[in-house]
CSV table of C-alpha atoms in Angstrom, one decimal:
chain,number,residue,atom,x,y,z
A,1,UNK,CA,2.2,-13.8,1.3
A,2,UNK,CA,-1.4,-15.0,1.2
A,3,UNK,CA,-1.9,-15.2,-2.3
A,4,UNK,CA,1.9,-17.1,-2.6
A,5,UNK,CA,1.8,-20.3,-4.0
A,6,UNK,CA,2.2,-22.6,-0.6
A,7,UNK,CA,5.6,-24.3,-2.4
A,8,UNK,CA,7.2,-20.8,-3.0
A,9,UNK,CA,7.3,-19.8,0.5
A,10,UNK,CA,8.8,-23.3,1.9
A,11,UNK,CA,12.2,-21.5,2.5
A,12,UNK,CA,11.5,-17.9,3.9
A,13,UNK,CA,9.0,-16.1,5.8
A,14,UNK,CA,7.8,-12.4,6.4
A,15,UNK,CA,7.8,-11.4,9.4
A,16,UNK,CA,5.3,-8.8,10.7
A,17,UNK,CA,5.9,-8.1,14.3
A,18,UNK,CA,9.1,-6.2,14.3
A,19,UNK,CA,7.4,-2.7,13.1
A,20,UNK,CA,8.1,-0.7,16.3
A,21,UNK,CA,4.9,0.8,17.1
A,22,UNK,CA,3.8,1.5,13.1
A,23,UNK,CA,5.8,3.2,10.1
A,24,UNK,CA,7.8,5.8,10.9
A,25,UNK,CA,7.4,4.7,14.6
A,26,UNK,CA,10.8,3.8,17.2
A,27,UNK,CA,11.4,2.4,20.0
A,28,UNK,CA,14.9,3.2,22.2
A,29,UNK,CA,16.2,-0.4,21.1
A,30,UNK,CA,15.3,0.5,17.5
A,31,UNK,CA,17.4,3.8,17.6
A,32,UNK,CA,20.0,2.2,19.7
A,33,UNK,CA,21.1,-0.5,16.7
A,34,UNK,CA,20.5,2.3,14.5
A,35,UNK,CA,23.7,4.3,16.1
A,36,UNK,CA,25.6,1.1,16.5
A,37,UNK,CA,25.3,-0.1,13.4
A,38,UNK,CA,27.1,3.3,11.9
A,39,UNK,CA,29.8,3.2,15.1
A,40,UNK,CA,30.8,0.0,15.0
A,41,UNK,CA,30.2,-1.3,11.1
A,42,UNK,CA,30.2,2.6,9.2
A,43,UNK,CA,26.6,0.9,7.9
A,44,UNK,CA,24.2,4.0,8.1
A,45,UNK,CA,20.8,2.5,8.7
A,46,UNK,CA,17.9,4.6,9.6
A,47,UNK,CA,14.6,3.5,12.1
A,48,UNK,CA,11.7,3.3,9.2
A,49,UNK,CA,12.9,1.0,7.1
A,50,UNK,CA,16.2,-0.9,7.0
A,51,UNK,CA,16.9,-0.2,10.8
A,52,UNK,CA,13.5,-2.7,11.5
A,53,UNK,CA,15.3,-5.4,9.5
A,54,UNK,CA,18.3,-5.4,11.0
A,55,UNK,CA,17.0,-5.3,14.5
A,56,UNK,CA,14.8,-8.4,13.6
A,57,UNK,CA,17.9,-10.6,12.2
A,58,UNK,CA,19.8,-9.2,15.6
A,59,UNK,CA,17.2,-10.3,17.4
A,60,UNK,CA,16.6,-13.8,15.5
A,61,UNK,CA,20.0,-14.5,16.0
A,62,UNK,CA,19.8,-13.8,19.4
A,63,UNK,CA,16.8,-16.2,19.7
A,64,UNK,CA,19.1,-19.0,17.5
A,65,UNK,CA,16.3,-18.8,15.2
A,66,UNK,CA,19.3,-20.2,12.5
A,67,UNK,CA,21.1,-22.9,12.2
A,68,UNK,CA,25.2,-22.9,12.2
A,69,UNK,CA,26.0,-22.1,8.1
A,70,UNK,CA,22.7,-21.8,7.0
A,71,UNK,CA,22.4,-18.7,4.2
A,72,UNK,CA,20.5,-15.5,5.7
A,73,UNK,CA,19.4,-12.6,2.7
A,74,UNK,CA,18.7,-9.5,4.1
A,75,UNK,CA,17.0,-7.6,1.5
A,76,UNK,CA,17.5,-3.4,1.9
A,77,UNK,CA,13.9,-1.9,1.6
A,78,UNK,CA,15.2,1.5,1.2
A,79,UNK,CA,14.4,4.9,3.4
A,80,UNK,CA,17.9,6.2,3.7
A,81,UNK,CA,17.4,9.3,1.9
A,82,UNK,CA,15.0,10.3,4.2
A,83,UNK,CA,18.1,9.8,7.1
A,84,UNK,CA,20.5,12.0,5.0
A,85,UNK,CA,17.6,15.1,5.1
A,86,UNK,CA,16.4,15.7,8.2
A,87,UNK,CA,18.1,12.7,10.8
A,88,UNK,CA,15.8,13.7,14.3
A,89,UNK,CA,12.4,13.5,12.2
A,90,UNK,CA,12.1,9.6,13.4
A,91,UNK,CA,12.8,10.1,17.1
């Protein structure tokens, strides 16, 4: 985000510190959302990629990090192939 234009960024931010230990890395909270998020929603999510996101908005929301009606984009950064082949190789 660096090499951004400083006017481009104004409305989002990338956030770093949610990455669990490393790729490919979990934490119990981490798999914990992960089941959740298939029991209670049917939303397969695995821990490497789309798993982190979720837990960060979770937790952002949890923090009231936004405001009442503002928009959120979640963007899906992929990985759940690798949840459909082999589903213990994250743990």
């Amino acid at each position: 985000a660096q090499f951004l234009p400083a006017k481009s960024n104004r409305d989002w931010q990338i956030l770093h510190h949610y990455h669990h230990g490393g790729y490919a890395r979990t934490s119990p909270a981490l798999l914990t959302l992960c089941e959740e998020m298939q029991q209670k929603y049917a939303i397969p999510v695995e821990p490497v990629y789309s798993g982190k996101v979720f837990y960060a908005v979770k937790d952002l929301l949890a923090q009231g990090a936004f405001e009442a009606g503002e928009q959120v984009i979640i963007v899906h950064t992929g990985g759940l192939q690798g949840a459909r082949t082999d589903p213990d190789s994250h743990s």
